[in-house]
CSV table of C-alpha atoms in Angstrom, one decimal:
chain,number,residue,atom,x,y,z
R,134,MET,CA,0.0,0.0,0.0
R,135,TYR,CA,2.9,2.4,0.8
R,136,ILE,CA,4.5,1.7,-2.6
R,137,LEU,CA,1.2,2.4,-4.3
R,138,ARG,CA,0.8,5.8,-2.5
R,139,GLN,CA,4.4,6.7,-3.2
R,140,SER,CA,4.0,5.8,-6.9
R,141,PHE,CA,0.8,7.9,-7.0
R,142,PHE,CA,2.5,10.8,-5.4
R,143,PHE,CA,5.4,10.8,-7.9
R,144,LEU,CA,2.9,10.5,-10.8
R,145,ILE,CA,1.0,13.6,-9.5
R,146,LEU,CA,4.3,15.4,-9.0
R,147,ALA,CA,5.5,14.6,-12.5
R,148,PHE,CA,2.1,15.8,-13.9
R,149,PHE,CA,2.3,19.2,-12.2
R,150,ASN,CA,6.0,19.6,-13.1
R,151,ALA,CA,5.2,19.0,-16.8
R,152,SER,CA,2.2,21.3,-16.6
R,153,ALA,CA,4.3,24.1,-15.0
R,154,SER,CA,7.0,23.7,-17.6
R,155,THR,CA,4.5,24.0,-20.4
R,156,ALA,CA,2.8,27.0,-18.9
R,157,LEU,CA,6.1,28.8,-18.5
R,158,ALA,CA,7.3,28.1,-22.0
R,159,LYS,CA,7.3,31.1,-24.3
R,160,PRO,CA,6.7,30.8,-28.0
R,161,LEU,CA,9.8,31.2,-30.2
R,162,THR,CA,9.6,33.7,-33.0
R,163,TYR,CA,12.0,34.3,-35.9
R,164,THR,CA,12.0,36.0,-39.2
R,165,LEU,CA,12.6,34.2,-42.5
R,166,SER,CA,14.4,35.8,-45.3
R,167,ASP,CA,12.3,37.1,-48.1
R,168,GLN,CA,15.1,36.3,-50.6
R,169,GLU,CA,15.0,33.1,-52.6
R,170,PRO,CA,18.4,31.7,-53.5
R,171,VAL,CA,19.4,32.7,-57.0
R,172,LEU,CA,20.7,30.0,-59.3
R,173,ARG,CA,24.3,30.4,-60.4
R,174,ALA,CA,24.7,31.8,-63.9
R,175,GLY,CA,25.5,29.3,-66.5
R,176,PRO,CA,24.2,27.4,-69.5
R,177,GLY,CA,21.0,25.6,-68.5
R,178,SER,CA,20.1,27.8,-65.6
R,179,GLU,CA,16.8,28.8,-67.3
R,180,VAL,CA,15.9,25.1,-67.8
R,181,VAL,CA,16.6,24.4,-64.1
R,182,GLN,CA,14.6,27.5,-63.2
R,183,ASN,CA,11.6,26.3,-65.2
R,184,ASN,CA,11.7,22.6,-64.2
R,185,CYS,CA,13.2,22.3,-60.7
R,186,LEU,CA,12.0,25.5,-59.1
R,187,SER,CA,8.5,25.0,-60.1
R,188,CYS,CA,8.2,22.3,-57.4
R,189,HIS,CA,10.6,23.3,-54.7
R,190,SER,CA,12.8,26.2,-53.6
R,191,GLY,CA,16.4,26.8,-54.7
R,192,ASP,CA,17.4,25.9,-51.2
R,193,TYR,CA,17.1,22.2,-52.2
R,194,ILE,CA,19.9,22.7,-54.7
R,195,GLU,CA,22.0,25.0,-52.5
R,196,THR,CA,22.0,22.6,-49.5
R,197,GLN,CA,23.2,19.5,-51.5
R,198,PRO,CA,26.8,18.5,-50.8
R,199,PRO,CA,29.1,20.5,-53.1
R,200,LYS,CA,31.2,19.1,-56.0
R,201,GLN,CA,29.5,15.7,-56.1
R,202,GLY,CA,29.8,15.3,-59.9
R,203,ILE,CA,27.6,14.1,-62.7
R,204,LYS,CA,26.7,10.7,-61.2
R,205,PHE,CA,25.3,12.4,-58.1
R,206,TRP,CA,23.1,14.9,-60.0
R,207,GLU,CA,22.1,12.1,-62.5
R,208,THR,CA,20.8,10.2,-59.6
R,209,GLU,CA,19.0,13.2,-58.1
R,210,VAL,CA,17.3,14.2,-61.3
R,211,ASN,CA,16.3,10.7,-62.2
R,212,LYS,CA,14.9,10.3,-58.7
R,213,MET,CA,12.7,13.4,-59.2
R,214,ILE,CA,11.5,12.0,-62.5
R,215,LYS,CA,10.9,8.4,-61.5
R,216,ASN,CA,9.9,8.7,-57.8
R,217,TYR,CA,8.2,12.1,-57.8
R,218,HIS,CA,6.9,12.1,-61.4
R,219,ALA,CA,8.5,15.4,-62.2
R,220,PRO,CA,7.4,16.2,-65.8
R,221,ILE,CA,11.0,16.7,-67.2
R,222,SER,CA,11.8,15.7,-70.7
R,223,GLU,CA,14.8,13.6,-71.5
R,224,THR,CA,16.4,16.6,-73.3
R,225,ASP,CA,15.8,18.9,-70.3
R,226,ALA,CA,17.1,16.2,-67.9
R,227,LYS,CA,20.4,16.2,-69.6
R,228,ILE,CA,20.7,20.0,-69.6
R,229,ILE,CA,19.7,20.0,-65.9
R,230,ILE,CA,22.3,17.3,-65.0
R,231,ASP,CA,25.1,19.2,-66.9
R,232,TYR,CA,24.2,22.5,-65.3
R,233,LEU,CA,24.0,21.1,-61.8
R,234,SER,CA,27.2,19.1,-62.1
R,235,ASN,CA,29.1,22.1,-63.4
R,236,GLN,CA,27.7,24.7,-61.1
R,237,TYR,CA,27.2,22.9,-57.8
């Protein structure tokens, strides 16, 4: 019986501790930049702009590991086409892969 009362006491104590912590927490606020990343200038940037940035932000490209080469970008572009059904023509895919492997 003593163990049951002790367990109940700790359960109530934990509940009030969690409630107090939540009540004292203040919401975080932060400001996002209004600027969208700009693609690096180069042959094919317009094709990338029209195909890639129509679905997601340029941050996706900017946050990829740098200097990964053509195989990396081939895999990424093909993943977008096959897995996510990106409507990218074969011609545009080659231009996009060349652009990304040369610029990023």
